[in-house]
XYZ file of N, CA and C in Angstrom:
861
model
N 17.106 -11.428 18.637
C 17.832 -10.272 19.169
C 16.995 -9.009 18.970
N 16.918 -8.143 19.973
C 16.140 -6.900 19.824
C 16.670 -6.013 18.705
N 15.821 -5.094 18.265
C 16.165 -4.173 17.187
C 16.716 -2.867 17.746
N 17.528 -2.198 16.933
C 18.052 -0.876 17.285
C 17.111 0.181 16.713
N 16.765 1.179 17.502
C 15.883 2.247 17.023
C 16.574 3.064 15.949
N 15.814 3.468 14.923
C 16.420 4.252 13.849
C 16.559 5.714 14.256
N 17.253 6.480 13.435
C 17.581 7.869 13.773
C 16.356 8.774 13.850
N 15.273 8.388 13.198
C 14.075 9.241 13.188
C 13.092 8.883 14.294
N 13.437 7.920 15.144
C 12.468 7.459 16.142
C 12.047 8.573 17.085
N 12.987 9.397 17.528
C 12.639 10.457 18.488
C 11.578 11.389 17.913
N 11.718 11.735 16.625
C 10.726 12.610 15.988
C 9.374 11.898 15.869
N 9.405 10.647 15.435
C 8.161 9.884 15.302
C 7.477 9.736 16.661
N 8.268 9.432 17.681
C 7.695 9.244 19.012
C 7.054 10.524 19.518
N 7.683 11.655 19.265
C 7.124 12.937 19.699
C 5.760 13.186 19.056
N 5.668 12.889 17.755
C 4.405 13.082 17.040
C 3.335 12.142 17.588
N 3.694 10.872 17.751
C 2.731 9.877 18.237
C 2.281 10.209 19.654
N 3.210 10.624 20.485
C 2.858 10.943 21.869
C 1.856 12.087 21.940
N 2.114 13.146 21.197
C 1.230 14.321 21.299
C -0.104 14.120 20.592
N -0.092 13.419 19.446
C -1.339 13.233 18.708
C -2.221 12.141 19.304
N -1.615 11.128 19.863
C -2.379 9.956 20.280
C -2.334 9.688 21.785
N -1.144 9.525 22.353
C -1.063 9.092 23.753
C -1.556 10.173 24.706
N -1.056 11.401 24.549
C -1.441 12.476 25.468
C -2.934 12.785 25.375
N -3.466 12.809 24.159
C -4.898 13.089 24.017
C -5.736 11.923 24.538
N -5.256 10.698 24.338
C -5.958 9.536 24.897
C -5.967 9.590 26.419
N -4.861 10.041 27.008
C -4.799 10.158 28.468
C -5.898 11.077 28.989
N -6.091 12.205 28.317
C -7.150 13.129 28.744
C -8.532 12.507 28.555
N -8.737 11.836 27.415
C -10.022 11.162 27.183
C -10.304 10.124 28.260
N -9.277 9.394 28.645
C -9.423 8.335 29.650
C -9.792 8.915 31.013
N -9.095 9.949 31.432
C -9.390 10.564 32.728
C -10.812 11.128 32.733
N -11.191 11.770 31.650
C -12.537 12.344 31.587
C -13.600 11.246 31.527
N -13.313 10.139 30.848
C -14.248 9.004 30.840
C -14.471 8.490 32.256
N -13.397 8.405 33.039
C -13.522 7.948 34.423
C -14.371 8.931 35.242
N -14.165 10.222 35.038
C -14.960 11.224 35.759
C -16.435 11.085 35.382
N -16.712 10.880 34.091
C -18.097 10.721 33.648
C -18.743 9.495 34.284
N -17.988 8.419 34.439
C -18.536 7.226 35.088
C -18.917 7.535 36.529
N -18.023 8.224 37.239
C -18.315 8.580 38.632
C -19.568 9.442 38.740
N -19.799 10.287 37.720
C -20.924 11.223 37.747
C -22.175 10.663 37.056
N -22.133 9.410 36.633
C -23.260 8.756 35.960
C -23.624 9.438 34.640
N -22.632 10.026 33.986
C -22.815 10.579 32.642
C -22.453 9.469 31.655
N -23.390 8.561 31.460
C -23.062 7.291 30.821
C -22.776 7.401 29.329
N -23.508 8.253 28.623
C -23.262 8.411 27.191
C -21.833 8.888 26.954
N -21.414 9.868 27.723
C -20.068 10.402 27.541
C -18.998 9.460 28.084
N -19.328 8.661 29.088
C -18.377 7.642 29.540
C -18.020 6.710 28.388
N -19.028 6.168 27.718
C -18.755 5.239 26.623
C -18.047 5.931 25.458
N -18.502 7.111 25.112
C -17.930 7.865 23.995
C -16.449 8.145 24.230
N -16.109 8.621 25.418
C -14.720 8.963 25.728
C -13.858 7.720 25.924
N -14.436 6.661 26.464
C -13.686 5.412 26.615
C -13.262 4.870 25.257
N -14.164 4.905 24.288
C -13.827 4.447 22.937
C -12.777 5.357 22.314
N -12.932 6.673 22.494
C -11.923 7.627 22.017
C -10.540 7.264 22.535
N -10.454 7.058 23.842
C -9.158 6.786 24.465
C -8.544 5.503 23.923
N -9.318 4.438 23.885
C -8.776 3.165 23.421
C -8.377 3.221 21.953
N -9.166 3.906 21.144
C -8.802 4.057 19.730
C -7.406 4.661 19.589
N -7.142 5.703 20.338
C -5.854 6.393 20.221
C -4.708 5.566 20.786
N -4.912 4.925 21.924
C -3.858 4.062 22.473
C -3.522 2.938 21.492
N -4.536 2.305 20.931
C -4.311 1.198 20.009
C -3.590 1.665 18.751
N -3.960 2.827 18.242
C -3.264 3.361 17.072
C -1.821 3.707 17.406
N -1.584 4.196 18.619
C -0.213 4.493 19.034
C 0.634 3.225 19.059
N 0.072 2.123 19.549
C 0.807 0.853 19.556
C 1.194 0.457 18.134
N 0.250 0.544 17.213
C 0.544 0.189 15.824
C 1.645 1.068 15.252
N 1.519 2.370 15.421
C 2.484 3.303 14.840
C 3.880 3.115 15.423
N 3.965 2.871 16.715
C 5.269 2.691 17.354
C 5.906 1.355 17.002
N 5.125 0.493 16.360
C 5.656 -0.811 15.962
C 5.658 -1.000 14.447
N 5.780 0.120 13.742
C 5.987 0.078 12.304
C 4.768 -0.222 11.473
N 3.577 -0.096 12.044
C 2.339 -0.370 11.325
C 1.607 0.938 11.024
N 0.750 0.894 10.017
C -0.088 2.046 9.700
C -1.362 2.012 10.535
N -1.867 3.194 10.867
C -3.126 3.298 11.611
C -4.229 3.915 10.754
N -4.035 3.962 9.449
C -4.927 4.731 8.595
C -6.239 4.037 8.249
N -6.287 2.741 8.230
C -7.432 2.045 7.638
C -8.514 1.652 8.638
N -8.408 2.103 9.875
C -9.305 1.598 10.915
C -10.451 2.535 11.272
N -10.379 3.776 10.837
C -11.362 4.774 11.254
C -11.430 4.776 12.780
N -12.627 4.573 13.357
C -12.759 4.591 14.819
C -13.103 3.207 15.378
N -12.807 2.171 14.612
C -13.242 0.820 14.976
C -12.259 0.167 15.944
N -12.567 0.223 17.233
C -11.648 -0.342 18.224
C -11.655 -1.868 18.206
N -12.697 -2.474 17.666
C -12.716 -3.936 17.551
C -11.640 -4.392 16.571
N -11.585 -3.753 15.406
C -10.558 -4.095 14.415
C -9.167 -3.718 14.915
N -9.062 -2.587 15.576
C -7.768 -2.160 16.111
C -7.246 -3.155 17.140
N -8.104 -3.567 18.036
C -7.686 -4.517 19.078
C -7.240 -5.836 18.451
N -7.969 -6.276 17.426
C -7.616 -7.523 16.744
C -6.270 -7.418 16.038
N -5.890 -6.224 15.604
C -4.600 -6.035 14.934
C -3.454 -5.864 15.916
N -3.738 -5.361 17.099
C -2.684 -5.110 18.089
C -2.327 -6.372 18.868
N -3.294 -7.182 19.205
C -3.003 -8.346 20.061
C -1.954 -9.298 19.490
N -1.887 -9.527 18.168
C -0.849 -10.439 17.667
C 0.578 -9.914 17.843
N 0.749 -8.630 18.115
C 2.094 -8.081 18.300
C 2.766 -8.654 19.543
N 1.976 -8.978 20.555
C 2.512 -9.577 21.789
C 1.368 -10.280 22.511
N 0.878 -11.380 21.955
C -0.329 -12.016 22.512
C -0.189 -12.439 23.962
N 1.037 -12.700 24.393
C 1.236 -13.140 25.776
C 0.967 -12.031 26.784
N 0.904 -10.778 26.322
C 0.672 -9.650 27.224
C -0.812 -9.332 27.394
N -1.666 -10.031 26.652
C -3.103 -9.773 26.710
C -3.818 -10.901 27.446
N -4.664 -10.574 28.416
C -5.408 -11.626 29.119
C -6.609 -12.076 28.298
N -6.981 -13.331 28.456
C -8.192 -13.804 27.792
C -9.434 -13.289 28.508
N -9.402 -13.315 29.838
C -10.545 -12.926 30.659
C -10.158 -11.739 31.535
N -11.042 -10.763 31.632
C -10.823 -9.643 32.541
C -11.133 -10.103 33.964
N -10.285 -9.736 34.895
C -10.317 -10.306 36.240
C -10.876 -9.301 37.244
N -11.757 -9.778 38.098
C -12.305 -8.931 39.161
C -11.206 -8.564 40.146
N -11.043 -7.258 40.450
C -10.050 -6.874 41.460
C -10.309 -7.586 42.780
N -9.283 -8.131 43.351
C -9.426 -8.955 44.547
C -10.030 -8.168 45.704
N -11.058 -8.743 46.319
C -11.702 -8.177 47.513
C -12.283 -6.783 47.270
N -12.606 -6.452 46.023
C -13.095 -5.100 45.735
C -14.569 -5.058 45.364
N -15.125 -6.158 44.869
C -16.511 -6.149 44.418
C -17.145 -7.497 44.741
N -18.340 -7.496 45.334
C -19.024 -8.771 45.577
C -19.234 -9.536 44.268
N -19.081 -10.827 44.314
C -19.154 -11.647 43.104
C -20.422 -11.431 42.279
N -21.607 -11.264 42.898
C -22.816 -11.103 42.081
C -22.797 -9.869 41.178
N -21.993 -8.871 41.507
C -21.951 -7.652 40.706
C -20.989 -7.772 39.526
N -20.143 -8.773 39.541
C -19.119 -8.895 38.503
C -19.579 -9.889 37.438
N -19.692 -9.424 36.205
C -20.064 -10.290 35.093
C -18.790 -10.750 34.384
N -18.544 -12.038 34.383
C -17.347 -12.569 33.726
C -17.425 -12.272 32.230
N -16.353 -11.726 31.676
C -16.357 -11.288 30.284
C -14.927 -11.318 29.768
N -14.736 -11.837 28.570
C -13.385 -11.783 28.021
C -13.128 -10.414 27.411
N -11.871 -10.126 27.183
C -11.488 -8.788 26.740
C -12.087 -8.442 25.383
N -12.128 -9.413 24.480
C -12.656 -9.161 23.136
C -14.134 -8.784 23.197
N -14.903 -9.489 24.005
C -16.333 -9.183 24.126
C -16.558 -7.821 24.781
N -15.729 -7.480 25.755
C -15.861 -6.166 26.384
C -15.559 -5.059 25.385
N -14.511 -5.238 24.588
C -14.174 -4.248 23.561
C -15.343 -4.076 22.595
N -15.950 -5.177 22.182
C -17.079 -5.106 21.252
C -18.264 -4.380 21.878
N -18.537 -4.666 23.138
C -19.657 -4.000 23.827
C -19.374 -2.514 24.006
N -18.145 -2.190 24.348
C -17.761 -0.792 24.503
C -17.918 -0.047 23.181
N -17.496 -0.687 22.096
C -17.627 -0.070 20.772
C -19.091 0.119 20.398
N -19.914 -0.862 20.697
C -21.342 -0.763 20.380
C -21.977 0.442 21.054
N -21.681 0.637 22.337
C -22.336 1.697 23.098
C -21.621 3.039 23.002
N -20.356 3.040 22.537
C -19.605 4.287 22.481
C -19.221 4.747 21.101
N -19.685 4.061 20.064
C -19.330 4.428 18.693
C -19.930 5.776 18.318
N -19.390 6.351 17.247
C -19.789 7.703 16.853
C -21.291 7.820 16.613
N -21.899 6.822 15.986
C -23.329 6.901 15.690
C -24.193 6.886 16.945
N -23.616 6.475 18.067
C -24.405 6.439 19.298
C -24.251 7.701 20.134
N -23.557 8.702 19.594
C -23.501 9.997 20.292
C -24.899 10.558 20.508
N -25.800 10.239 19.595
C -27.172 10.737 19.668
C -28.114 9.701 20.277
N -27.526 8.633 20.847
C -28.303 7.571 21.477
C -29.245 6.872 20.497
N -28.717 6.597 19.299
C -29.497 5.851 18.317
C -29.713 4.408 18.757
N -28.762 3.881 19.533
C -28.832 2.472 19.915
C -29.068 2.270 21.412
N -29.041 3.328 22.200
C -29.143 3.174 23.639
C -27.842 2.646 24.220
N -27.874 2.229 25.477
C -26.673 1.681 26.111
C -27.075 0.815 27.294
N -26.109 0.035 27.763
C -26.274 -0.763 28.978
C -24.962 -0.703 29.743
N -24.967 -0.004 30.878
C -23.744 0.164 31.669
C -23.780 -0.739 32.886
N -22.781 -1.595 33.007
C -22.682 -2.517 34.134
C -21.866 -1.879 35.257
N -22.084 -2.290 36.493
C -21.355 -1.658 37.607
C -19.851 -1.849 37.536
N -19.393 -2.902 36.849
C -17.954 -3.169 36.795
C -17.282 -2.618 35.540
N -18.024 -1.876 34.709
C -17.463 -1.434 33.432
C -16.245 -0.533 33.591
N -16.232 0.297 34.618
C -15.071 1.167 34.825
C -13.829 0.333 35.114
N -13.980 -0.686 35.934
C -12.819 -1.504 36.304
C -12.331 -2.335 35.125
N -13.246 -2.724 34.253
C -12.835 -3.428 33.037
C -12.108 -2.476 32.094
N -12.618 -1.253 31.973
C -11.918 -0.263 31.152
C -10.516 -0.022 31.685
N -10.384 0.128 33.002
C -9.066 0.360 33.595
C -8.094 -0.766 33.241
N -8.561 -1.995 33.297
C -7.694 -3.124 32.963
C -7.244 -3.078 31.517
N -8.181 -2.809 30.606
C -7.835 -2.790 29.185
C -6.892 -1.633 28.879
N -7.162 -0.460 29.445
C -6.267 0.680 29.234
C -4.879 0.370 29.775
N -4.808 -0.215 30.958
C -3.510 -0.561 31.538
C -2.738 -1.502 30.613
N -3.423 -2.507 30.082
C -2.784 -3.488 29.204
C -2.296 -2.837 27.917
N -3.162 -2.045 27.277
C -2.833 -1.475 25.971
C -1.849 -0.321 26.100
N -2.051 0.546 27.081
C -1.208 1.739 27.192
C 0.253 1.388 27.445
N 0.513 0.391 28.267
C 1.897 0.024 28.559
C 2.614 -0.515 27.322
N 1.835 -0.911 26.298
C 2.420 -1.397 25.054
C 2.718 -0.284 24.059
N 2.471 0.952 24.450
C 2.741 2.089 23.556
C 4.241 2.373 23.527
N 4.978 1.474 22.938
C 6.434 1.556 22.804
C 6.840 0.551 21.716
N 8.010 0.702 21.126
C 8.456 -0.268 20.117
C 8.803 -1.592 20.789
N 7.949 -2.559 20.665
C 8.037 -3.772 21.476
C 9.294 -4.597 21.212
N 9.745 -4.640 19.969
C 10.888 -5.493 19.637
C 12.217 -4.751 19.710
N 12.195 -3.485 20.061
C 13.435 -2.703 20.151
C 14.083 -2.882 21.518
N 15.383 -2.611 21.568
C 16.071 -2.604 22.858
C 15.391 -1.617 23.799
N 15.245 -1.996 25.041
C 14.639 -1.096 26.016
C 15.406 0.219 26.090
N 16.733 0.170 25.976
C 17.569 1.371 26.055
C 17.862 1.958 24.681
N 17.168 1.479 23.653
C 17.339 2.004 22.308
C 18.395 1.288 21.498
N 19.435 0.812 22.166
C 20.526 0.074 21.519
C 21.242 -0.745 22.594
N 22.063 -1.716 22.193
C 22.747 -2.539 23.203
C 23.807 -1.751 23.961
N 23.964 -2.074 25.230
C 24.976 -1.441 26.075
C 25.760 -2.526 26.803
N 27.068 -2.354 26.878
C 27.909 -3.308 27.599
C 27.481 -3.383 29.064
N 27.360 -4.580 29.564
C 27.013 -4.778 30.964
C 25.534 -4.731 31.264
N 24.716 -4.364 30.276
C 23.261 -4.310 30.471
C 22.626 -5.630 30.042
N 21.414 -5.860 30.494
C 20.715 -7.092 30.115
C 20.349 -7.101 28.637
N 20.201 -5.891 28.058
C 19.896 -5.740 26.636
C 18.636 -6.518 26.227
N 17.589 -6.308 26.994
C 16.302 -6.921 26.704
C 15.469 -6.010 25.815
N 14.503 -6.589 25.130
C 13.559 -5.790 24.350
C 12.470 -5.241 25.263
N 11.771 -4.238 24.773
C 10.631 -3.718 25.538
C 9.602 -4.810 25.795
N 9.407 -5.671 24.827
C 8.467 -6.786 25.000
C 8.925 -7.700 26.132
N 10.219 -7.998 26.184
C 10.754 -8.828 27.268
C 10.519 -8.171 28.627
N 10.764 -6.872 28.688
C 10.624 -6.139 29.951
C 9.176 -6.150 30.429
N 8.239 -5.918 29.504
C 6.823 -5.908 29.890
C 6.374 -7.277 30.386
N 6.896 -8.336 29.779
C 6.561 -9.673 30.235
C 7.174 -10.002 31.581
N 8.388 -9.518 31.808
C 9.103 -9.813 33.049
C 8.587 -8.990 34.216
N 8.147 -7.767 33.930
C 7.669 -6.857 34.981
C 6.236 -6.418 34.644
N 5.243 -7.220 35.000
C 3.861 -6.947 34.575
C 3.255 -5.676 35.147
N 3.883 -5.066 36.151
C 3.357 -3.820 36.708
C 4.021 -2.584 36.111
N 4.945 -2.761 35.190
C 5.602 -1.600 34.584
C 4.678 -0.988 33.541
N 4.425 0.318 33.651
C 3.469 0.945 32.740
C 3.804 2.382 32.371
N 4.708 3.035 33.038
C 4.904 4.477 32.863
C 5.474 4.823 31.486
N 4.906 5.884 30.904
C 5.342 6.384 29.604
C 5.813 7.832 29.675
N 5.726 8.445 30.850
C 6.094 9.857 31.015
C 5.298 10.762 30.082
N 3.990 10.563 30.063
C 3.099 11.396 29.264
C 2.097 12.075 30.196
N 0.942 12.429 29.666
C 0.009 13.269 30.418
C -0.668 12.533 31.575
N -0.882 11.236 31.442
C -1.512 10.495 32.533
C -0.633 10.502 33.774
N 0.660 10.372 33.580
C 1.579 10.416 34.706
C 1.544 11.786 35.383
N 1.477 12.850 34.588
C 1.369 14.200 35.151
C 0.084 14.345 35.962
N -1.001 13.821 35.422
C -2.295 13.927 36.104
C -2.287 13.171 37.424
N -1.789 11.959 37.404
C -1.799 11.139 38.616
C -0.842 11.653 39.683
N 0.181 12.388 39.265
C 1.137 12.934 40.236
C 0.615 14.181 40.933
N -0.501 14.748 40.438
C -1.073 15.946 41.035
C -0.668 17.229 40.357
N 0.147 17.165 39.316
C 0.629 18.374 38.654
C -0.475 19.140 37.934
N -1.592 18.497 37.660
C -2.669 19.147 36.910
C -3.887 19.430 37.791
N -3.710 19.345 39.082
C -4.783 19.708 40.001
C -5.413 18.514 40.682
N -5.954 18.783 41.865
C -6.501 17.722 42.709
C -7.712 17.043 42.086
N -8.559 17.816 41.416
C -9.780 17.230 40.856
C -9.460 16.196 39.781
N -8.506 16.522 38.894
C -8.131 15.565 37.860
C -7.430 14.350 38.458
N -6.647 14.571 39.505
C -5.986 13.443 40.168
C -7.015 12.474 40.726
N -8.051 13.005 41.370
C -9.115 12.142 41.906
C -9.823 11.387 40.786
N -10.102 12.087 39.691
C -10.784 11.434 38.570
C -9.946 10.292 38.003
N -8.639 10.483 37.988
C -7.753 9.467 37.422
C -7.541 8.275 38.344
N -7.515 8.505 39.654
C -7.083 7.464 40.586
C -8.196 6.786 41.380
N -9.341 7.438 41.542
C -10.401 6.860 42.369
C -10.885 5.533 41.797
N -10.785 4.478 42.609
C -11.161 3.107 42.234
C -10.327 2.563 41.072
N -9.200 3.206 40.775
C -8.386 2.761 39.638
C -7.313 1.802 40.141
N -7.654 0.559 40.266
C -6.779 -0.395 40.950
C -5.539 -0.795 40.153
N -5.545 -0.821 38.824
C -4.293 -1.100 38.120
C -3.267 0.029 38.246
N -3.726 1.284 38.273
C -2.822 2.426 38.221
C -2.540 3.067 39.578
N -3.498 3.074 40.474
C -3.357 3.830 41.725
C -2.307 3.201 42.638
N -1.566 4.029 43.381
C -0.620 3.487 44.373
C -1.346 2.628 45.399
N -0.638 1.662 45.955
C -1.251 0.724 46.901
C -1.824 1.426 48.121
N -1.236 2.570 48.502
C -1.692 3.273 49.703
C -2.700 4.382 49.403
N -3.199 4.442 48.160
C -4.168 5.490 47.813
C -5.481 5.240 48.554
N -6.045 6.295 49.128
C -7.278 6.188 49.908
C -8.492 6.370 48.995
N -9.183 5.280 48.737
C -10.365 5.326 47.884
C -11.613 5.592 48.724
N -12.570 6.340 48.181
C -13.849 6.514 48.885
C -14.655 5.223 48.807
N -15.766 5.138 49.537
C -16.617 3.943 49.442
C -17.061 3.691 48.003
N -17.153 2.436 47.637
C -17.517 2.043 46.279
C -19.027 1.855 46.186
N -19.615 2.316 45.083
C -21.027 2.051 44.817
C -21.129 1.157 43.588
N -22.168 0.338 43.556
C -22.350 -0.594 42.447
C -23.704 -0.316 41.805
N -23.697 0.390 40.690
C -24.953 0.747 40.040
C -24.920 0.355 38.566
N -26.064 -0.084 38.091
C -26.244 -0.374 36.671
C -27.135 0.700 36.063
N -27.055 0.827 34.750
C -27.902 1.801 34.070
C -28.097 1.351 32.630
N -29.292 1.559 32.118
C -29.577 1.207 30.729
C -30.582 2.195 30.165
N -30.513 2.380 28.865
C -31.470 3.273 28.214
C -31.817 2.725 26.839
N -33.107 2.524 26.602
C -33.557 2.138 25.275
C -33.573 3.369 24.380
N -33.233 3.220 23.117
C -33.213 4.387 22.229
C -34.605 4.956 22.002
N -34.677 6.257 21.843
C -35.955 6.927 21.638
C -36.621 6.455 20.351
N -35.829 6.036 19.358
C -36.426 5.570 18.104
C -37.248 4.303 18.324
N -36.841 3.477 19.258
C -37.640 2.292 19.593
C -38.956 2.716 20.221
N -38.875 3.666 21.141
C -40.084 4.094 21.850
C -41.059 4.811 20.929
N -40.554 5.558 19.953
C -41.433 6.360 19.100
C -41.814 5.682 17.788
N -40.989 4.737 17.325
C -41.240 4.141 16.008
C -41.698 2.692 16.069
N -41.481 2.020 17.181
C -41.917 0.629 17.317
C -43.135 0.495 18.227
N -43.012 1.030 19.419
C -44.041 0.798 20.441
C -45.448 1.214 19.997
N -45.629 2.393 19.347
C -46.995 2.773 18.949
C -47.625 1.803 17.955
N -46.800 1.147 17.138
C -47.349 0.215 16.148
C -48.022 -0.981 16.811
N -47.571 -1.315 18.005
C -48.150 -2.458 18.710
C -49.568 -2.173 19.201
N -49.968 -0.896 19.177
C -51.311 -0.522 19.645
C -52.384 -0.751 18.587
N -51.989 -1.113 17.373
C -52.988 -1.435 16.371
C -52.920 -0.587 15.115
N -53.707 -1.014 14.101
C -53.678 -0.406 12.770
C -54.015 1.077 12.795
N -54.819 1.512 13.730
C -55.229 2.919 13.782
C -54.052 3.862 13.981
N -52.942 3.349 14.487
C -51.783 4.193 14.766
C -50.739 4.157 13.651
N -50.969 3.346 12.619
C -49.946 3.159 11.593
C -49.663 4.444 10.826
N -50.711 5.126 10.381
C -50.536 6.294 9.522
C -49.746 7.398 10.223
N -50.129 7.693 11.453
C -49.410 8.721 12.212
C -47.956 8.320 12.419
N -47.735 7.059 12.753
C -46.376 6.599 13.012
C -45.537 6.591 11.739
N -46.161 6.264 10.611
C -45.453 6.315 9.327
C -44.975 7.731 9.031
N -45.810 8.714 9.346
C -45.439 10.108 9.103
C -44.258 10.521 9.975
N -44.253 10.063 11.220
C -43.126 10.363 12.111
C -41.849 9.730 11.575
N -41.930 8.483 11.136
C -40.768 7.784 10.587
C -40.258 8.480 9.324
N -41.164 8.940 8.481
C -40.742 9.649 7.273
C -40.030 10.948 7.633
N -40.534 11.641 8.631
C -39.876 12.881 9.086
C -38.464 12.590 9.583
N -38.305 11.512 10.342
C -36.968 11.137 10.829
C -36.032 10.904 9.653
N -36.467 10.129 8.670
C -35.613 9.823 7.515
C -35.272 11.066 6.706
N -36.213 11.985 6.611
C -35.992 13.193 5.808
C -35.067 14.195 6.483
N -34.980 14.163 7.798
C -34.324 15.261 8.506
C -33.179 14.871 9.439
N -33.003 13.590 9.719
C -31.963 13.152 10.649
C -31.066 12.134 9.960
N -29.762 12.356 10.020
C -28.804 11.443 9.408
C -28.719 10.151 10.218
N -29.050 9.044 9.586
C -28.976 7.735 10.227
C -28.052 6.829 9.421
N -27.363 5.916 10.075
C -26.588 4.919 9.327
C -27.521 4.101 8.430
N -27.055 3.765 7.234
C -27.902 3.008 6.306
C -28.345 1.676 6.900
N -27.446 1.038 7.632
C -27.804 -0.255 8.231
C -28.916 -0.102 9.265
N -28.883 1.004 10.018
C -29.923 1.228 11.018
C -31.256 1.531 10.350
N -31.234 2.331 9.276
C -32.463 2.631 8.543
C -33.113 1.351 8.036
N -32.301 0.481 7.445
C -32.830 -0.792 6.935
C -33.371 -1.658 8.068
N -32.687 -1.649 9.192
C -33.131 -2.443 10.349
C -34.467 -1.940 10.876
N -34.611 -0.610 10.955
C -35.872 -0.034 11.440
C -37.010 -0.345 10.474
N -36.749 -0.194 9.170
C -37.776 -0.508 8.168
C -38.260 -1.950 8.334
N -37.317 -2.863 8.452
C -37.664 -4.279 8.573
C -38.448 -4.556 9.855
N -37.984 -3.989 10.950
C -38.640 -4.242 12.231
C -40.043 -3.648 12.266
N -40.220 -2.468 11.674
C -41.544 -1.853 11.656
C -42.529 -2.705 10.853
N -42.070 -3.271 9.755
C -42.946 -4.131 8.955
C -43.346 -5.382 9.735
N -42.410 -5.945 10.478
C -42.716 -7.129 11.291
C -43.743 -6.803 12.372
N -43.560 -5.654 13.025
C -44.490 -5.273 14.095
C -45.877 -5.002 13.521
N -45.916 -4.335 12.357
C -47.206 -4.069 11.711
C -47.936 -5.370 11.382
N -47.198 -6.320 10.825
C -47.821 -7.592 10.451
C -48.351 -8.323 11.679
N -47.584 -8.334 12.730
C -48.003 -9.008 13.960
C -49.200 -8.306 14.584
N -49.163 -6.964 14.574
C -50.256 -6.193 15.163
C -51.541 -6.372 14.368
N -51.428 -6.401 13.035
C -52.612 -6.577 12.185
C -53.218 -7.961 12.368
N -52.352 -8.962 12.507
C -52.843 -10.331 12.678
C -53.571 -10.511 14.003
N -53.167 -9.741 14.993
C -53.763 -9.871 16.325
C -55.079 -9.127 16.450
N -55.336 -8.198 15.528
C -56.546 -7.367 15.654
C -57.747 -8.009 14.968
């Protein structure tokens, strides 16, 4: 039997909506705009921001704490899916008749979340790790946002908050399972898509957005582009070592300057140290 919402739910929901859902909506719309404009670093950064907040909202609205996750959307996703596993797809699906098969890379949702986190995590704001953007990444993001955002409600509670005579008295979880296209939360994304916040934001939110856009929305022609960037640390700290022992001293000085003046994750520092030693050994053996 579904649960009855407690007396403080309205206050809690207001806080969660403004701190998490509404701000995630803005991050999501801006991430989509960045994708259209080929601003790939910010696309990944904002996409991770948005998903982090939506996932935390799901936890909070379902009686869970969101404090221990920091910005890790991989851990957040793993904690949210057990709340209603039947609502999560195993594989992200290519929109029908929208993209030629060769451009679509089959990927399950968990792997996409991990890849998104890798390229959009806080440490990659400075492009420490580079990125690889696939032509279908926007459509995969749209699917994941659609799935997670619609769950931003107390899943086991009565849809109407409490039982009513003559009503079906289903839980929110039941409703989402029965009506897979139901998604509205009456927050900022709905305002944006309705045009209340201006035409430019509406276009950013709806263009090529097949889960959310109305069936009669007129989309512009679709382009399919990939983009990748190797991190500058690879180009400056690894590649010169392959040219031989004569370049080691200069490159060591550059690496020392990086360590002395730029904040790097400890794991990345250790990885670079190890890789540089391997390249030096290989280069010395070849000379």
